[in-house]
Amino acid sequence: MAGEAQAQGLLTLGVEEEYLLVDATEAHAVELVEEVFDQLGDDIRDSVQHEFLRSQIETAGPPQLDLGDLAAAMTRLRAGLADAAERAGARLVAVGASPAPGTHSRVVDAPRYHRMRERYGDLSPGGGLNGMHVHVSVPDPETGVQVLNHLRPWLPILQAATANSPFSFGRDTGYASWRSMLWERWPTVGPTPYLESHEQYETMTADLIASGAMFDEGMLYWYARLSATYPTVEIRMGDVCPTPDDAMLLAALARGLVATLLRAVEDGRPAPNVPHPLLMAAHWRAAHDGLEGLNIDMATREPRPAWKLMRQLFDYVSPELERHGDLEMATVLMGRLRSHGTGAARQRAMLAQRGSVGAVVDWLAATTRGVR
């Protein structure tokens, strides 16, 4: 089956998700990651990892060809991890940044994280910043770099679709993704530069390590990069999504986009060299507005309703969604996102309805499991 898929040029897909651990009854983050690890079932233990802070935890399921299989695996992971968190006296919450007041969490007791804390200081405040990373297979690093060039204009609208962190310290920040604004303080965070070759990619990586801005390739926090571990392009600019449905839609679109752009690379079509300041503006707009406002049409360089750009992306990648068997599921999930709005929009609606950030966190804890 895998050999047949490879012969057809189908791409594998993997997802990493970072979560916040919050108190069992209150809305603030809690340092219970080791207690949660103690409660993990054997069926998910190998897919769960530490993150930077003691109030965070991460999952990384095995790569899949079938989107339905990936959805089932990620849903099982979320449910199993949520159960372990509850046994440890916490709740698992899929949110980009801690919405409630609380003390700053300490880093996980590991040499790498202590070293990061010593060099970079308090760049991850509160309970931690939680993202979603999508891995899509590519045939080789040189091709991967060319795909990264083609990806640059599309990533702001994917970021807008993941917006899921409007609140911080109990108040509305005015941004759909406050995590994005906090995350940009790290020295290597930002749009991927336009690169001529894999050799230039490696040279720039080495230069950044030599500068002290990062320790190693794992700290290359561009919005898309070549994975330091897997033969994949890693798209990593988004908030963790509130529901498995949202996560699977973004994963399907990411694979459809990479597959579409691979064809452009194979056909020798040059990537548009979008000016870096314009990309920065589009990513800022994505963080500020989510999908409920405007973003920048990179073809015309004019603001347009973000949902129209999202629809444009969906239509652009639909042939590859269909070729990978994802079109039916992605169409349903796209309709749900259009109906319900981003995680940020849903959090704001929940606050307006129930009147407290605590109620928002209750809702997030339920939706993390996939409860609608």
XYZ file of C-alpha atoms in Angstrom:
372
model
C 0.000 0.000 0.000
C 2.750 2.423 0.942
C 4.723 1.512 -2.184
C 1.666 2.039 -4.382
C 1.022 5.426 -2.774
C 4.650 6.411 -3.283
C 4.422 5.421 -6.934
C 1.389 7.689 -7.276
C 3.287 10.557 -5.688
C 1.038 10.720 -2.623
C 2.450 12.582 0.356
C 2.458 11.489 3.986
C 1.043 13.793 6.621
C 1.846 14.234 10.292
C 0.681 16.631 12.999
C 2.254 17.841 16.242
C 0.087 19.660 18.766
C 1.038 21.540 21.932
C -1.459 21.928 24.780
C -1.866 23.862 28.003
C -2.453 22.138 31.333
C -4.921 24.035 33.512
C -6.241 23.478 37.009
C -9.066 20.986 37.431
C -11.526 23.668 38.585
C -9.858 27.054 38.027
C -8.828 28.622 34.707
C -5.121 29.142 35.394
C -2.236 27.024 34.096
C -0.654 24.447 36.401
C 2.813 22.836 36.504
C 1.655 19.226 36.382
C 3.362 17.840 33.298
C 5.342 15.182 35.196
C 2.211 14.057 37.014
C 0.448 13.751 33.647
C 3.309 11.662 32.268
C 2.908 9.325 35.243
C -0.718 8.752 34.241
C -0.180 8.097 30.519
C -1.482 4.874 29.071
C 0.939 2.586 27.255
C -1.038 3.050 24.032
C -0.128 6.745 23.726
C 3.057 7.128 25.766
C 5.398 7.005 22.765
C 3.461 9.820 21.058
C 3.614 12.300 23.965
C 6.529 14.633 24.638
C 7.590 17.405 26.974
C 7.392 21.002 25.799
C 9.304 24.054 27.053
C 7.306 24.762 30.219
C 5.959 22.527 32.984
C 2.399 23.601 32.179
C 2.650 22.365 28.576
C 2.623 18.997 26.859
C 2.906 17.890 23.223
C 1.681 15.058 21.020
C 3.167 13.818 17.755
C 1.349 10.970 16.099
C 2.841 8.723 13.404
C 2.641 10.026 9.813
C -0.305 8.830 7.756
C -1.376 8.699 4.125
C -5.098 8.612 4.878
C -6.611 11.743 6.431
C -9.288 9.689 8.174
C -6.616 7.530 9.803
C -4.773 10.663 10.930
C -7.980 12.126 12.355
C -8.713 8.930 14.271
C -5.161 8.754 15.620
C -5.094 12.395 16.727
C -8.540 12.156 18.325
C -7.419 9.087 20.294
C -4.281 10.930 21.347
C -6.244 13.950 22.549
C -8.726 11.801 24.458
C -6.059 9.636 26.064
C -3.978 12.640 27.052
C -7.039 14.446 28.421
C -7.850 11.384 30.536
C -4.282 11.299 31.873
C -4.447 15.020 32.685
C -7.671 14.533 34.630
C -6.183 11.664 36.631
C -3.298 14.018 37.478
C -5.654 16.768 38.668
C -5.492 18.949 35.547
C -7.357 19.599 32.328
C -5.972 19.471 28.788
C -6.736 22.633 26.832
C -5.992 23.293 23.153
C -5.389 27.048 23.191
C -2.611 29.198 21.746
C -1.828 31.079 24.961
C -3.060 30.962 28.532
C -6.251 33.061 28.715
C -6.398 33.426 32.497
C -4.212 35.189 35.067
C -1.620 33.039 36.793
C 2.015 32.783 37.743
C 4.679 32.213 35.113
C 5.441 28.535 34.693
C 8.966 27.219 35.133
C 10.802 25.430 32.338
C 10.877 21.650 32.188
C 13.837 20.238 34.126
C 16.031 19.404 31.136
C 19.485 20.801 30.274
C 18.375 22.154 26.891
C 15.433 24.069 28.321
C 17.474 25.485 31.196
C 20.070 26.642 28.697
C 17.370 28.301 26.580
C 15.939 30.047 29.629
C 19.369 31.306 30.661
C 20.228 32.710 27.229
C 16.858 34.020 26.010
C 15.207 35.008 29.259
C 11.456 35.311 29.659
C 10.368 34.989 26.027
C 7.584 32.496 26.752
C 5.555 34.115 29.539
C 2.632 32.803 31.533
C 1.630 29.209 30.978
C 3.299 28.875 27.572
C 2.633 29.324 23.877
C 1.036 26.388 22.091
C 1.207 25.774 18.350
C 0.378 23.221 15.705
C 3.003 21.884 13.308
C 2.090 20.034 10.100
C 4.658 17.781 8.410
C 4.268 16.957 4.712
C 6.726 14.653 2.986
C 8.953 15.967 0.206
C 11.269 13.944 -2.044
C 14.544 15.661 -1.114
C 15.887 18.778 0.651
C 16.602 20.714 -2.554
C 13.021 20.303 -3.708
C 11.886 21.100 -0.182
C 13.619 24.485 -0.256
C 11.881 25.352 -3.523
C 8.545 24.357 -1.962
C 9.327 26.678 0.967
C 9.740 29.544 -1.515
C 6.358 28.804 -3.090
C 4.683 28.461 0.323
C 5.538 31.979 1.523
C 2.523 33.862 0.047
C 0.003 31.289 1.300
C 0.987 30.964 4.944
C -0.698 34.135 6.294
C -4.161 32.845 5.420
C -3.414 29.441 6.977
C -2.257 31.286 10.091
C -5.496 33.272 10.137
C -7.496 30.045 10.046
C -5.749 28.713 13.172
C -6.244 31.871 15.296
C -7.124 30.588 18.778
C -5.713 32.882 21.465
C -7.651 36.154 21.849
C -7.380 36.381 25.643
C -4.469 36.918 28.011
C -4.516 37.560 31.760
C -8.303 37.524 31.696
C -8.840 40.207 29.067
C -9.316 40.488 25.310
C -5.997 41.448 23.714
C -7.583 42.816 20.532
C -5.842 40.048 18.563
C -7.282 36.778 17.301
C -3.887 35.150 17.906
C -2.046 36.763 20.793
C 0.308 33.782 20.785
C 1.573 34.944 17.393
C 2.544 38.335 18.777
C 4.311 36.846 21.807
C 6.019 34.166 19.732
C 7.567 36.765 17.401
C 9.838 37.912 20.219
C 12.063 34.864 19.730
C 14.993 35.850 17.498
C 14.429 33.356 14.663
C 10.628 33.545 14.401
C 9.196 34.946 11.180
C 8.443 34.260 7.515
C 10.848 31.947 5.738
C 13.276 33.961 3.617
C 13.424 33.445 -0.134
C 16.226 30.927 -0.678
C 18.079 30.045 -3.866
C 19.128 26.539 -2.846
C 19.472 23.992 -0.067
C 23.090 25.054 0.203
C 21.967 28.594 1.026
C 19.478 27.168 3.556
C 22.295 25.296 5.304
C 24.610 28.314 5.199
C 21.981 30.582 6.710
C 21.222 28.005 9.404
C 24.926 27.786 10.297
C 25.213 31.590 10.370
C 22.254 31.869 12.753
C 23.757 29.255 15.067
C 27.087 31.102 15.007
C 25.310 34.367 15.841
C 23.872 32.910 19.056
C 20.282 33.490 17.920
C 19.717 29.727 18.145
C 21.533 26.669 19.474
C 20.845 24.305 16.591
C 18.585 23.615 13.618
C 15.735 22.705 15.961
C 15.487 26.348 16.978
C 14.999 27.570 13.408
C 11.488 28.879 14.043
C 10.627 30.088 10.557
C 6.941 29.742 9.687
C 7.911 26.899 7.362
C 11.175 24.987 7.358
C 12.739 21.666 6.502
C 12.291 19.369 9.459
C 15.502 18.695 11.352
C 14.261 15.144 12.060
C 12.024 13.955 9.214
C 12.116 14.157 5.364
C 9.353 16.749 5.426
C 8.430 20.373 5.020
C 7.171 21.565 8.401
C 4.507 24.294 8.469
C 4.531 25.771 11.964
C 3.096 29.276 12.204
C -0.356 28.427 13.603
C -1.983 28.280 17.017
C -3.003 24.844 18.198
C -6.561 24.346 16.959
C -9.428 24.030 19.462
C -10.971 20.925 17.913
C -9.722 17.865 16.029
C -11.941 18.961 13.123
C -10.125 22.272 12.774
C -6.746 20.560 13.028
C -7.594 18.033 10.310
C -8.847 20.749 7.961
C -5.593 22.663 8.326
C -3.572 19.467 7.882
C -5.478 18.571 4.706
C -5.026 22.052 3.275
C -1.318 22.013 4.132
C -0.807 18.711 2.310
C -2.909 19.855 -0.628
C -0.875 23.042 -0.844
C 2.519 21.313 -0.655
C 1.428 18.774 -3.280
C 0.192 21.560 -5.566
C 3.403 23.519 -5.139
C 5.522 20.425 -5.782
C 3.980 20.306 -9.238
C 4.915 23.960 -9.745
C 8.506 23.142 -8.781
C 8.573 20.118 -11.106
C 7.248 22.274 -13.958
C 10.000 24.825 -13.375
C 7.644 27.646 -12.428
C 9.450 30.270 -10.320
C 8.119 31.143 -6.886
C 6.879 34.716 -6.425
C 9.497 36.612 -4.433
C 7.046 38.444 -2.181
C 8.728 41.321 -0.297
C 9.485 40.442 3.308
C 7.752 43.573 4.738
C 4.550 42.672 2.903
C 4.676 39.143 4.309
C 5.193 40.561 7.800
C 2.159 42.805 7.306
C 0.042 39.867 6.140
C 1.080 37.739 9.114
C 0.344 40.624 11.473
C -3.081 40.948 9.860
C -3.655 37.221 10.307
C -2.821 37.470 14.003
C -5.007 40.528 14.456
C -8.082 39.607 12.399
C -8.107 35.839 12.096
C -10.566 34.863 9.365
C -13.196 37.291 10.583
C -11.536 40.378 9.089
C -9.132 41.176 6.274
C -5.863 39.855 4.930
C -3.647 40.767 2.010
C -4.123 39.289 -1.442
C -0.519 38.657 -2.439
C -1.362 38.802 -6.150
C -2.846 42.307 -5.995
C -1.219 43.473 -2.718
C -4.606 44.762 -1.607
C -6.651 43.900 1.517
C -9.510 41.471 0.927
C -11.912 39.617 3.219
C -9.923 36.797 4.747
C -12.650 34.240 4.100
C -12.476 34.963 0.370
C -8.750 34.293 0.454
C -9.388 31.092 2.426
C -11.870 29.989 -0.243
C -9.338 30.867 -2.934
C -6.777 28.644 -1.209
C -9.284 25.797 -0.920
C -10.150 25.998 -4.621
C -6.478 26.181 -5.577
C -5.581 22.960 -3.776
C -8.829 21.057 -4.463
C -7.350 18.885 -7.240
C -4.700 17.616 -4.820
C -7.259 17.229 -2.044
C -9.195 14.996 -4.409
C -6.104 13.056 -5.541
C -5.196 12.326 -1.911
C -8.759 11.306 -1.048
C -9.263 14.309 1.250
C -11.760 16.423 -0.686
C -14.983 15.089 0.840
C -13.783 15.372 4.433
C -12.097 18.723 3.828
C -15.267 20.136 2.262
C -17.322 19.155 5.312
C -14.722 20.552 7.712
C -14.422 23.763 5.712
C -18.181 24.224 6.017
C -18.007 23.728 9.781
C -15.210 26.275 10.141
C -17.139 28.755 8.001
C -20.236 28.238 10.143
C -18.575 28.304 13.568
C -15.645 30.653 12.937
C -12.085 30.364 14.179
C -11.232 29.332 17.704
C -10.743 33.006 18.550
C -14.223 33.888 17.280
C -15.761 31.009 19.228
C -13.926 31.986 22.410
C -15.201 35.548 22.118
C -18.734 34.321 21.500
C -18.484 32.063 24.558
C -17.285 34.978 26.703
C -20.167 37.137 25.495
C -22.624 34.335 26.233
C -21.322 33.179 29.619
C -19.497 36.229 30.901
C -16.260 34.746 32.253
C -12.896 33.513 31.023
C -13.390 30.507 33.308
C -16.382 29.486 31.192
C -14.259 29.887 28.065
C -11.670 27.511 29.534
C -14.426 25.021 30.426
C -15.556 25.153 26.789
C -11.995 24.755 25.512
C -11.414 21.700 27.720
C -14.527 20.074 26.216
C -13.736 20.974 22.610
C -10.157 19.750 22.949
C -11.642 16.266 23.155
C -13.799 16.922 20.094
C -17.059 17.559 21.993
C -19.093 20.038 19.964
